[in-house]
mmCIF file of C-alpha atoms and ligand atoms in Angstrom:
data_model
loop_
_atom_site.group_PDB
_atom_site.id
_atom_site.type_symbol
_atom_site.label_atom_id
_atom_site.label_comp_id
_atom_site.label_asym_id
_atom_site.label_seq_id
_atom_site.Cartn_x
_atom_site.Cartn_y
_atom_site.Cartn_z
ATOM 1 C CA MET A 1 36.233 -12.333 48.785
ATOM 2 C CA LYS A 2 38.990 -14.962 49.290
ATOM 3 C CA MET A 3 38.128 -18.615 47.910
ATOM 4 C CA GLU A 4 39.596 -20.270 51.049
ATOM 5 C CA ARG A 5 37.111 -18.389 53.164
ATOM 6 C CA ARG A 6 34.335 -19.272 50.947
ATOM 7 C CA ASP A 7 35.501 -22.811 50.793
ATOM 8 C CA PHE A 8 35.642 -23.017 54.592
ATOM 9 C CA LEU A 9 32.358 -21.477 54.969
ATOM 10 C CA SER A 10 30.793 -24.046 52.478
ATOM 11 C CA LYS A 11 32.555 -26.915 54.166
ATOM 12 C CA ALA A 12 31.399 -25.557 57.566
ATOM 13 C CA ALA A 13 27.815 -25.280 56.504
ATOM 14 C CA ILE A 14 27.964 -28.983 55.087
ATOM 15 C CA ALA A 15 29.307 -30.144 58.450
ATOM 16 C CA SER A 16 26.771 -28.390 60.408
ATOM 17 C CA ALA A 17 24.159 -29.629 58.071
ATOM 18 C CA ALA A 18 25.495 -33.167 58.496
ATOM 19 C CA THR A 19 25.137 -32.818 62.191
ATOM 20 C CA LEU A 20 21.522 -31.892 61.927
ATOM 21 C CA PHE A 21 21.304 -34.700 59.342
ATOM 22 C CA SER A 22 22.047 -37.368 61.880
ATOM 23 C CA THR A 23 20.310 -35.890 64.879
ATOM 24 C CA ASN A 24 17.685 -33.349 64.160
ATOM 25 C CA SER A 25 13.989 -33.532 63.662
ATOM 26 C CA LEU A 26 14.130 -31.033 60.912
ATOM 27 C CA LEU A 27 14.952 -33.875 58.559
ATOM 28 C CA SER A 28 12.227 -34.815 55.958
ATOM 29 C CA ALA A 29 10.626 -38.014 57.213
ATOM 30 C CA THR A 30 11.159 -39.719 53.943
ATOM 31 C CA TYR A 31 14.873 -39.673 54.126
ATOM 32 C CA PRO A 32 15.917 -40.583 57.788
ATOM 33 C CA ALA A 33 18.922 -42.510 57.069
ATOM 34 C CA LYS A 34 20.586 -41.427 53.541
ATOM 35 C CA GLU A 35 23.912 -39.937 53.421
ATOM 36 C CA LYS A 36 23.413 -39.111 49.576
ATOM 37 C CA LEU A 37 20.269 -38.758 47.621
ATOM 38 C CA GLY A 38 19.799 -41.039 44.603
ATOM 39 C CA ILE A 39 19.105 -38.991 41.509
ATOM 40 C CA ALA A 40 17.280 -40.360 38.141
ATOM 41 C CA LEU A 41 18.082 -38.536 35.070
ATOM 42 C CA VAL A 42 15.211 -38.234 32.660
ATOM 43 C CA GLY A 43 16.397 -37.637 29.074
ATOM 44 C CA LEU A 44 19.996 -38.756 28.190
ATOM 45 C CA GLY A 45 20.795 -36.190 25.653
ATOM 46 C CA TYR A 46 23.767 -33.732 25.414
ATOM 47 C CA TYR A 47 23.327 -32.152 29.021
ATOM 48 C CA SER A 48 22.835 -35.288 30.927
ATOM 49 C CA THR A 49 25.542 -37.058 29.045
ATOM 50 C CA ASP A 50 28.328 -34.679 28.969
ATOM 51 C CA LEU A 51 27.690 -32.484 32.164
ATOM 52 C CA LEU A 52 25.182 -34.132 34.591
ATOM 53 C CA ALA A 53 26.357 -37.643 34.772
ATOM 54 C CA PRO A 54 30.002 -36.743 35.055
ATOM 55 C CA ALA A 55 29.226 -34.189 37.784
ATOM 56 C CA LEU A 56 27.398 -36.875 39.608
ATOM 57 C CA GLN A 57 30.656 -38.772 40.063
ATOM 58 C CA LEU A 58 31.828 -35.590 41.875
ATOM 59 C CA THR A 59 28.904 -34.989 44.188
ATOM 60 C CA GLU A 60 28.958 -35.714 47.916
ATOM 61 C CA LYS A 61 25.354 -35.646 48.591
ATOM 62 C CA ALA A 62 24.007 -36.888 45.335
ATOM 63 C CA TYR A 63 24.593 -39.901 43.145
ATOM 64 C CA LEU A 64 23.347 -41.202 39.956
ATOM 65 C CA ALA A 65 20.767 -43.965 40.943
ATOM 66 C CA GLY A 66 18.784 -44.300 37.875
ATOM 67 C CA ILE A 67 17.873 -43.168 34.451
ATOM 68 C CA VAL A 68 14.674 -42.758 32.315
ATOM 69 C CA THR A 69 14.978 -43.004 28.577
ATOM 70 C CA GLY A 70 13.001 -43.638 25.392
ATOM 71 C CA THR A 71 16.055 -45.235 23.739
ATOM 72 C CA PRO A 72 16.813 -48.796 24.649
ATOM 73 C CA SER A 73 20.544 -48.683 23.278
ATOM 74 C CA LYS A 74 21.198 -45.741 25.771
ATOM 75 C CA ALA A 75 19.856 -47.752 28.603
ATOM 76 C CA GLU A 76 22.227 -50.549 27.736
ATOM 77 C CA THR A 77 25.307 -47.932 27.497
ATOM 78 C CA TRP A 78 24.535 -46.076 30.703
ATOM 79 C CA LYS A 79 23.753 -49.361 32.604
ATOM 80 C CA LYS A 80 27.344 -50.548 32.021
ATOM 81 C CA LYS A 81 29.205 -47.282 32.155
ATOM 82 C CA TYR A 82 27.539 -46.266 35.505
ATOM 83 C CA ASN A 83 26.882 -49.763 37.006
ATOM 84 C CA LEU A 84 23.216 -49.244 37.147
ATOM 85 C CA PRO A 85 20.932 -51.899 38.473
ATOM 86 C CA GLU A 86 18.117 -53.003 35.855
ATOM 87 C CA LYS A 87 15.640 -52.084 38.462
ATOM 88 C CA ASN A 88 16.512 -48.392 38.325
ATOM 89 C CA ILE A 89 16.181 -48.176 34.522
ATOM 90 C CA TYR A 90 12.785 -46.803 33.310
ATOM 91 C CA ASN A 91 11.386 -45.579 29.919
ATOM 92 C CA TYR A 92 8.751 -43.007 29.304
ATOM 93 C CA GLN A 93 5.768 -45.319 29.714
ATOM 94 C CA ASN A 94 6.608 -47.290 32.810
ATOM 95 C CA PHE A 95 8.105 -44.024 34.472
ATOM 96 C CA ASP A 96 5.208 -43.764 37.097
ATOM 97 C CA GLN A 97 6.460 -46.933 38.864
ATOM 98 C CA ILE A 98 9.409 -45.029 39.815
ATOM 99 C CA ALA A 99 7.028 -44.313 42.910
ATOM 100 C CA ASN A 100 7.860 -47.783 44.248
ATOM 101 C CA ASN A 101 11.538 -47.418 44.134
ATOM 102 C CA PRO A 102 13.171 -46.216 47.266
ATOM 103 C CA ASP A 103 16.688 -45.843 45.593
ATOM 104 C CA ILE A 104 15.387 -42.775 43.739
ATOM 105 C CA ASP A 105 14.804 -39.743 45.828
ATOM 106 C CA VAL A 106 15.049 -36.952 43.078
ATOM 107 C CA VAL A 107 13.934 -37.135 39.346
ATOM 108 C CA TYR A 108 15.932 -34.633 37.170
ATOM 109 C CA VAL A 109 14.183 -33.696 34.122
ATOM 110 C CA VAL A 110 16.547 -32.931 31.240
ATOM 111 C CA LEU A 111 14.153 -33.044 28.330
ATOM 112 C CA PRO A 112 13.262 -30.241 25.813
ATOM 113 C CA PRO A 113 11.223 -27.471 27.543
ATOM 114 C CA SER A 114 7.783 -28.570 26.157
ATOM 115 C CA MET A 115 8.128 -31.740 27.951
ATOM 116 C CA HIS A 116 9.178 -30.441 31.251
ATOM 117 C CA ARG A 117 5.523 -30.010 32.598
ATOM 118 C CA GLU A 118 4.427 -33.688 31.974
ATOM 119 C CA PHE A 119 7.559 -35.077 33.788
ATOM 120 C CA VAL A 120 7.582 -32.874 36.538
ATOM 121 C CA VAL A 121 4.015 -33.514 37.404
ATOM 122 C CA ARG A 122 4.347 -37.192 36.930
ATOM 123 C CA ALA A 123 7.571 -37.125 39.189
ATOM 124 C CA ALA A 124 5.735 -35.199 41.840
ATOM 125 C CA LYS A 125 2.854 -37.616 41.817
ATOM 126 C CA ALA A 126 5.202 -40.265 42.240
ATOM 127 C CA GLY A 127 6.165 -38.733 45.442
ATOM 128 C CA LYS A 128 9.621 -37.679 44.255
ATOM 129 C CA HIS A 129 11.572 -34.458 44.746
ATOM 130 C CA VAL A 130 12.085 -32.825 41.326
ATOM 131 C CA PHE A 131 14.998 -30.948 39.652
ATOM 132 C CA CYS A 132 14.096 -29.413 36.319
ATOM 133 C CA GLU A 133 16.342 -27.940 33.731
ATOM 134 C CA LYS A 134 15.900 -24.344 32.385
ATOM 135 C CA PRO A 135 13.832 -22.861 30.993
ATOM 136 C CA MET A 136 11.183 -24.198 33.216
ATOM 137 C CA ALA A 137 8.642 -24.486 30.560
ATOM 138 C CA PRO A 138 7.195 -22.592 27.646
ATOM 139 C CA SER A 139 4.252 -20.911 29.513
ATOM 140 C CA VAL A 140 3.469 -19.276 32.855
ATOM 141 C CA ALA A 141 0.399 -21.721 32.958
ATOM 142 C CA ASP A 142 2.856 -24.761 32.643
ATOM 143 C CA CYS A 143 5.193 -23.402 35.415
ATOM 144 C CA GLU A 144 2.262 -22.748 37.720
ATOM 145 C CA ALA A 145 1.023 -26.176 37.328
ATOM 146 C CA MET A 146 4.362 -27.730 37.920
ATOM 147 C CA ILE A 147 4.694 -25.562 41.165
ATOM 148 C CA LYS A 148 1.206 -26.765 42.335
ATOM 149 C CA ALA A 149 1.879 -30.285 41.495
ATOM 150 C CA CYS A 150 5.017 -30.357 43.626
ATOM 151 C CA LYS A 151 3.204 -28.467 46.563
ATOM 152 C CA ASP A 152 0.263 -30.780 46.514
ATOM 153 C CA ASN A 153 2.471 -33.733 46.599
ATOM 154 C CA LYS A 154 4.853 -32.294 49.141
ATOM 155 C CA VAL A 155 8.043 -32.473 47.222
ATOM 156 C CA LYS A 156 10.467 -29.965 46.448
ATOM 157 C CA LEU A 157 11.111 -28.405 42.921
ATOM 158 C CA ALA A 158 14.493 -26.789 42.053
ATOM 159 C CA ILE A 159 15.187 -25.274 38.667
ATOM 160 C CA GLY A 160 18.645 -26.148 37.066
ATOM 161 C CA TYR A 161 20.096 -22.514 37.386
ATOM 162 C CA ARG A 162 23.599 -23.714 37.856
ATOM 163 C CA CYS A 163 24.905 -20.158 37.550
ATOM 164 C CA GLN A 164 23.034 -19.180 40.788
ATOM 165 C CA HIS A 165 25.308 -21.697 42.657
ATOM 166 C CA ASP A 166 28.411 -20.224 41.240
ATOM 167 C CA PRO A 167 30.212 -17.774 43.656
ATOM 168 C CA ASN A 168 31.229 -15.580 40.709
ATOM 169 C CA ILE A 169 27.692 -14.878 39.854
ATOM 170 C CA GLN A 170 26.739 -14.624 43.727
ATOM 171 C CA ALA A 171 29.550 -11.914 43.921
ATOM 172 C CA TYR A 172 27.731 -9.564 41.413
ATOM 173 C CA MET A 173 24.375 -10.318 42.826
ATOM 174 C CA GLN A 174 25.926 -9.016 46.081
ATOM 175 C CA VAL A 175 27.216 -5.925 44.665
ATOM 176 C CA ALA A 176 23.750 -4.879 43.895
ATOM 177 C CA LYS A 177 22.337 -5.887 47.277
ATOM 178 C CA GLU A 178 24.972 -3.958 49.170
ATOM 179 C CA GLN A 179 24.693 -0.884 46.785
ATOM 180 C CA LYS A 180 28.571 -0.995 46.831
ATOM 181 C CA PHE A 181 28.609 1.553 43.866
ATOM 182 C CA GLY A 182 25.091 2.884 44.617
ATOM 183 C CA LYS A 183 22.142 2.073 42.404
ATOM 184 C CA VAL A 184 22.226 0.241 39.223
ATOM 185 C CA LYS A 185 21.672 2.369 36.340
ATOM 186 C CA MET A 186 22.145 0.298 33.230
ATOM 187 C CA VAL A 187 22.872 -3.400 32.438
ATOM 188 C CA THR A 188 24.130 -4.906 29.224
ATOM 189 C CA SER A 189 23.690 -8.575 29.195
ATOM 190 C CA ALA A 190 24.613 -10.998 26.340
ATOM 191 C CA ALA A 191 24.400 -14.819 25.908
ATOM 192 C CA GLY A 192 24.630 -16.564 22.590
ATOM 193 C CA TYR A 193 26.450 -19.111 20.604
ATOM 194 C CA PHE A 194 26.583 -20.280 17.114
ATOM 195 C CA ASP A 195 24.326 -23.442 16.663
ATOM 196 C CA GLY A 196 25.160 -25.390 13.561
ATOM 197 C CA ARG A 197 22.342 -27.916 13.992
ATOM 198 C CA THR A 198 19.455 -27.624 11.440
ATOM 199 C CA ASN A 199 16.920 -29.996 12.873
ATOM 200 C CA HIS A 200 17.002 -29.905 16.753
ATOM 201 C CA TRP A 201 14.251 -29.128 19.295
ATOM 202 C CA LYS A 202 15.854 -25.597 19.649
ATOM 203 C CA GLN A 203 14.516 -24.912 16.083
ATOM 204 C CA ASN A 204 11.098 -26.356 16.692
ATOM 205 C CA LYS A 205 8.374 -24.231 18.279
ATOM 206 C CA ALA A 206 6.161 -27.216 19.638
ATOM 207 C CA LEU A 207 9.156 -28.574 21.567
ATOM 208 C CA GLY A 208 9.691 -25.298 23.239
ATOM 209 C CA GLY A 209 12.581 -24.026 20.908
ATOM 210 C CA GLY A 210 13.627 -20.550 19.863
ATOM 211 C CA VAL A 211 16.605 -18.881 21.608
ATOM 212 C CA MET A 212 14.299 -17.706 24.367
ATOM 213 C CA GLY A 213 13.783 -21.490 25.130
ATOM 214 C CA ASP A 214 17.480 -21.800 25.830
ATOM 215 C CA MET A 215 20.183 -19.160 25.937
ATOM 216 C CA GLY A 216 17.728 -16.409 26.304
ATOM 217 C CA VAL A 217 17.184 -17.032 29.979
ATOM 218 C CA TYR A 218 20.868 -16.284 30.628
ATOM 219 C CA ALA A 219 20.777 -12.991 29.100
ATOM 220 C CA LEU A 220 17.580 -12.248 31.111
ATOM 221 C CA GLN A 221 19.099 -13.697 34.343
ATOM 222 C CA GLY A 222 22.174 -11.507 33.934
ATOM 223 C CA ALA A 223 19.724 -8.424 34.013
ATOM 224 C CA ARG A 224 17.530 -9.864 36.805
ATOM 225 C CA LEU A 225 20.441 -10.965 39.075
ATOM 226 C CA ALA A 226 22.555 -7.748 38.505
ATOM 227 C CA THR A 227 19.695 -5.548 39.478
ATOM 228 C CA GLY A 228 18.110 -7.811 42.065
ATOM 229 C CA GLU A 229 14.837 -6.421 40.715
ATOM 230 C CA GLU A 230 11.938 -7.850 38.574
ATOM 231 C CA PRO A 231 11.310 -5.942 35.154
ATOM 232 C CA ILE A 232 8.149 -3.988 34.964
ATOM 233 C CA SER A 233 8.177 -3.549 31.054
ATOM 234 C CA VAL A 234 9.868 -4.912 28.029
ATOM 235 C CA ILE A 235 10.085 -4.044 24.242
ATOM 236 C CA ALA A 236 11.590 -6.875 22.029
ATOM 237 C CA GLN A 237 12.598 -7.598 18.566
ATOM 238 C CA ALA A 238 13.028 -11.047 17.003
ATOM 239 C CA SER A 239 15.380 -11.809 13.930
ATOM 240 C CA THR A 240 17.081 -14.476 12.078
ATOM 241 C CA THR A 241 20.055 -14.707 9.566
ATOM 242 C CA ARG A 242 19.247 -18.144 8.638
ATOM 243 C CA PRO A 243 15.451 -18.191 7.763
ATOM 244 C CA GLU A 244 15.801 -21.570 6.107
ATOM 245 C CA ILE A 245 16.655 -23.095 9.547
ATOM 246 C CA TYR A 246 14.911 -20.766 11.901
ATOM 247 C CA LYS A 247 11.481 -21.042 10.217
ATOM 248 C CA GLU A 248 9.100 -21.042 13.236
ATOM 249 C CA VAL A 249 11.229 -19.728 16.005
ATOM 250 C CA GLU A 250 13.619 -16.902 16.516
ATOM 251 C CA GLU A 251 17.342 -17.221 15.964
ATOM 252 C CA THR A 252 18.133 -13.964 17.755
ATOM 253 C CA MET A 253 16.192 -11.880 20.376
ATOM 254 C CA MET A 254 17.010 -8.496 21.625
ATOM 255 C CA PHE A 255 15.060 -6.884 24.475
ATOM 256 C CA LEU A 256 14.880 -3.674 26.603
ATOM 257 C CA LEU A 257 13.897 -4.116 30.219
ATOM 258 C CA GLU A 258 12.821 -1.481 32.828
ATOM 259 C CA PHE A 259 13.005 -1.997 36.484
ATOM 260 C CA PRO A 260 11.129 -0.397 39.305
ATOM 261 C CA SER A 261 14.161 1.446 40.553
ATOM 262 C CA GLY A 262 14.514 3.065 37.126
ATOM 263 C CA ALA A 263 17.359 0.739 36.088
ATOM 264 C CA ARG A 264 17.318 -0.209 32.433
ATOM 265 C CA ALA A 265 18.893 -3.445 30.755
ATOM 266 C CA SER A 266 19.697 -4.149 27.119
ATOM 267 C CA CYS A 267 19.675 -7.772 26.418
ATOM 268 C CA GLN A 268 20.791 -9.858 23.429
ATOM 269 C CA THR A 269 20.656 -13.638 22.925
ATOM 270 C CA SER A 270 21.381 -15.607 19.930
ATOM 271 C CA PHE A 271 21.775 -19.209 18.275
ATOM 272 C CA GLY A 272 23.912 -17.455 15.604
ATOM 273 C CA ILE A 273 26.393 -15.228 17.440
ATOM 274 C CA ASN A 274 29.031 -16.203 20.055
ATOM 275 C CA MET A 275 28.756 -13.730 22.843
ATOM 276 C CA ASN A 276 28.737 -13.988 26.527
ATOM 277 C CA TYR A 277 29.187 -10.819 28.826
ATOM 278 C CA LEU A 278 27.483 -8.714 31.382
ATOM 279 C CA GLN A 279 28.255 -5.009 31.982
ATOM 280 C CA VAL A 280 26.580 -3.187 34.901
ATOM 281 C CA ASN A 281 26.910 0.569 35.243
ATOM 282 C CA TYR A 282 26.012 1.871 38.789
ATOM 283 C CA GLU A 283 25.706 5.465 39.992
ATOM 284 C CA LYS A 284 29.448 5.497 41.104
ATOM 285 C CA GLY A 285 31.148 2.651 39.294
ATOM 286 C CA TRP A 286 30.903 -0.416 37.047
ATOM 287 C CA LEU A 287 31.272 -4.137 36.980
ATOM 288 C CA LYS A 288 31.909 -6.445 33.955
ATOM 289 C CA MET A 289 31.788 -10.158 33.638
ATOM 290 C CA GLU A 290 32.905 -12.248 30.577
ATOM 291 C CA PRO A 291 31.711 -15.014 30.401
ATOM 292 C CA GLN A 292 28.614 -14.369 32.420
ATOM 293 C CA SER A 293 27.211 -17.840 32.171
ATOM 294 C CA GLY A 294 29.855 -20.406 31.102
ATOM 295 C CA TYR A 295 30.211 -23.680 32.598
ATOM 296 C CA ASN A 296 33.433 -22.645 34.326
ATOM 297 C CA GLY A 297 35.571 -19.785 34.324
ATOM 298 C CA ASN A 298 33.024 -17.131 34.755
ATOM 299 C CA LYS A 299 35.039 -14.080 35.929
ATOM 300 C CA GLY A 300 34.902 -10.223 36.091
ATOM 301 C CA SER A 301 36.281 -7.109 37.484
ATOM 302 C CA MET A 302 34.839 -4.000 39.060
ATOM 303 C CA SER A 303 35.713 -0.223 38.794
ATOM 304 C CA ASP A 304 37.465 -0.153 42.188
ATOM 305 C CA GLY A 305 39.967 -3.000 41.048
ATOM 306 C CA THR A 306 38.204 -5.922 42.701
ATOM 307 C CA LEU A 307 38.327 -9.019 40.767
ATOM 308 C CA ILE A 308 35.775 -11.754 40.557
ATOM 309 C CA ASN A 309 37.551 -15.065 39.847
ATOM 310 C CA PHE A 310 36.519 -17.809 42.002
ATOM 311 C CA THR A 311 37.395 -21.418 40.746
ATOM 312 C CA ILE A 312 35.041 -24.386 41.418
ATOM 313 C CA LYS A 313 35.424 -28.058 40.289
ATOM 314 C CA SER A 314 31.948 -28.432 38.880
ATOM 315 C CA GLN A 315 28.948 -25.929 38.809
ATOM 316 C CA GLN A 316 26.656 -28.933 38.219
ATOM 317 C CA ALA A 317 28.052 -30.948 41.067
ATOM 318 C CA LYS A 318 27.824 -27.835 43.437
ATOM 319 C CA GLN A 319 24.243 -27.141 42.321
ATOM 320 C CA MET A 320 23.061 -30.710 42.897
ATOM 321 C CA ASP A 321 25.006 -31.108 46.123
ATOM 322 C CA GLU A 322 23.412 -27.809 47.492
ATOM 323 C CA ASP A 323 19.794 -28.615 46.233
ATOM 324 C CA CYS A 324 20.173 -32.192 47.855
ATOM 325 C CA MET A 325 21.414 -30.707 51.040
ATOM 326 C CA ALA A 326 18.487 -28.172 51.059
ATOM 327 C CA ILE A 327 16.099 -31.114 50.655
ATOM 328 C CA MET A 328 17.779 -33.237 53.410
ATOM 329 C CA VAL A 329 17.908 -30.345 56.081
ATOM 330 C CA GLY A 330 14.665 -28.621 54.964
ATOM 331 C CA THR A 331 16.216 -25.148 54.035
ATOM 332 C CA ASP A 332 15.241 -23.028 51.073
ATOM 333 C CA LEU A 333 16.379 -24.023 47.602
ATOM 334 C CA ILE A 334 18.571 -21.365 45.784
ATOM 335 C CA ALA A 335 16.417 -21.553 42.692
ATOM 336 C CA PRO A 336 13.015 -22.978 43.327
ATOM 337 C CA GLY A 337 10.184 -23.357 40.789
ATOM 338 C CA GLU A 338 9.037 -19.831 41.632
ATOM 339 C CA GLU A 339 12.489 -18.539 40.259
ATOM 340 C CA GLY A 340 11.801 -20.449 36.827
ATOM 341 C CA LEU A 341 8.323 -18.779 36.748
ATOM 342 C CA ARG A 342 9.743 -15.269 37.234
ATOM 343 C CA ASP A 343 11.706 -15.785 33.950
ATOM 344 C CA ILE A 344 8.967 -17.263 31.990
ATOM 345 C CA ARG A 345 6.683 -14.209 32.839
ATOM 346 C CA VAL A 346 9.151 -12.089 31.194
ATOM 347 C CA VAL A 347 9.684 -14.497 28.177
ATOM 348 C CA GLU A 348 5.893 -14.543 27.531
ATOM 349 C CA ALA A 349 6.014 -10.661 27.670
ATOM 350 C CA ILE A 350 8.849 -10.650 25.269
ATOM 351 C CA TYR A 351 6.896 -12.714 22.805
ATOM 352 C CA LYS A 352 3.917 -10.517 23.358
ATOM 353 C CA SER A 353 5.915 -7.505 22.410
ATOM 354 C CA VAL A 354 7.537 -9.104 19.307
ATOM 355 C CA LYS A 355 4.007 -9.882 18.265
ATOM 356 C CA THR A 356 2.408 -6.514 18.830
ATOM 357 C CA GLY A 357 5.457 -4.506 18.117
ATOM 358 C CA GLN A 358 4.689 -2.508 21.412
ATOM 359 C CA LEU A 359 6.091 -2.045 24.737
ATOM 360 C CA VAL A 360 4.511 -4.580 27.198
ATOM 361 C CA LYS A 361 4.000 -4.072 30.854
ATOM 362 C CA ILE A 362 4.863 -7.117 33.074
HETATM 363 P P1 NAD B 1 19.243 -32.691 23.744
HETATM 364 O O1 NAD B 1 18.564 -32.458 22.526
HETATM 365 O O2 NAD B 1 20.766 -33.021 23.552
HETATM 366 O O3 NAD B 1 18.567 -33.947 24.561
HETATM 367 C C1 NAD B 1 17.193 -34.014 24.710
HETATM 368 C C2 NAD B 1 16.814 -35.441 25.183
HETATM 369 O O4 NAD B 1 15.569 -35.433 25.273
HETATM 370 C C3 NAD B 1 17.337 -36.495 24.198
HETATM 371 O O5 NAD B 1 17.803 -37.548 25.109
HETATM 372 C C4 NAD B 1 16.161 -36.964 23.443
HETATM 373 O O6 NAD B 1 16.379 -38.312 22.985
HETATM 374 C C5 NAD B 1 15.078 -36.603 24.404
HETATM 375 N N1 NAD B 1 13.667 -36.521 23.888
HETATM 376 C C6 NAD B 1 12.663 -37.159 24.235
HETATM 377 N N2 NAD B 1 11.606 -36.952 23.515
HETATM 378 C C7 NAD B 1 11.913 -35.887 22.460
HETATM 379 C C8 NAD B 1 11.366 -35.266 21.538
HETATM 380 N N3 NAD B 1 10.159 -35.386 21.088
HETATM 381 N N4 NAD B 1 12.224 -34.402 20.747
HETATM 382 C C9 NAD B 1 13.510 -34.140 21.112
HETATM 383 N N5 NAD B 1 14.165 -34.794 22.053
HETATM 384 C C10 NAD B 1 13.430 -35.653 22.835
HETATM 385 O O7 NAD B 1 18.961 -31.515 24.609
HETATM 386 P P2 NAD B 1 19.971 -30.932 25.856
HETATM 387 O O8 NAD B 1 20.781 -29.856 25.367
HETATM 388 O O9 NAD B 1 20.445 -32.001 26.644
HETATM 389 O O10 NAD B 1 18.802 -30.036 26.550
HETATM 390 C C11 NAD B 1 17.804 -30.677 27.576
HETATM 391 C C12 NAD B 1 17.476 -29.736 28.611
HETATM 392 O O11 NAD B 1 18.627 -29.267 29.259
HETATM 393 C C13 NAD B 1 16.783 -28.516 28.068
HETATM 394 O O12 NAD B 1 15.903 -27.961 28.915
HETATM 395 C C14 NAD B 1 17.941 -27.583 28.028
HETATM 396 O O13 NAD B 1 17.640 -26.111 28.016
HETATM 397 C C15 NAD B 1 18.715 -27.797 29.240
HETATM 398 N N6 NAD B 1 20.274 -27.533 29.149
HETATM 399 C C16 NAD B 1 20.611 -26.854 30.188
HETATM 400 C C17 NAD B 1 21.948 -26.416 30.260
HETATM 401 C C18 NAD B 1 22.617 -25.770 31.439
HETATM 402 O O14 NAD B 1 23.537 -25.252 31.370
HETATM 403 N N7 NAD B 1 21.805 -25.738 32.559
HETATM 404 C C19 NAD B 1 22.834 -26.847 29.122
HETATM 405 C C20 NAD B 1 22.287 -27.567 28.167
HETATM 406 C C21 NAD B 1 20.968 -28.040 28.074
#
């Protein structure tokens, strides 16, 4: 697992895709002449400001073409900082006019989860491909409606699971696939951080908050990706150490998953505890990652001494480049809407288990 080889392979893939791009009929009819796809970010909060916009300065197949914001002062700041033309700046009301803007190929929804459905559906109806942040939406019904809207309008839908584009995460997914150490027996997966905010959407049920509306999907992805299977049952327990802040949603969730092969996973996620690791015990060995879902520096080791320690310049840049490339050449997305839906099926079962105190079949 040498980085140079991976680098070479990914460059070769881009080069061959670029050849296709210029000569081949596999291309989407909508984008016959573009070298880079124009992305409009919807919602200019922490993730757009600190991670996605900077990553869009590093991308080779995508660029920041526009913004959609409810805050006029942010529009001014971003316009100057990123040299954006006035015609590529939208608010939530006039957003649908984006349909007439050929500069925008992809709308990237970076809003609180409860708003994802509305903006994904509006983007799809405007004929734009859509990237949507995780978690995809608060309910299975939302996710299904988002997938349908994109299918009906013949646009692609990618979920922002940046980790699935990280070679360190792909390395442990491969271990399960190849059964390098035999079958997976037990996974322990944790993802949490201390969030000091007291009045944010992460603490608001109606906006899609609760730790399962954020870090929880990393704990769940660790278990799903390490086994390569979909869980068949779950039993869960919610708790909080700060009931004055976490009034309507959980601060911490612990959940146990059972997989068809018999593998089990113990998952923990929290807005009150710093933790980020994955341990996988197989029939004949083990694998550990820590961190397992950081922005950079995810790393690990295996019982045979193999190290997992690839370096990449930006997960987000890699994610957007790979998703744009998939759109341009018509190949499968790494994490399409259906992948977001798989997580939300489990999240719904987790909440059902908390409510009933029972094990829930999925
Ligand atoms: P944030 O609170 O910093 O930003 C949210 C944005 O939505 C703000 O610009 C806010 O003005 C806007 N907004 C519009 N209507 C709103 C409303 N009614 N209430 C609250 N905000 C409203 O949040 P964030 O951390 O940027 O998260 C946005 C999305 O990105 C979420 O889905 C989150 O899970 C995801 N995210 C993903 C990662 C990742 O690593 N992939 C990291 C952080 C956040």
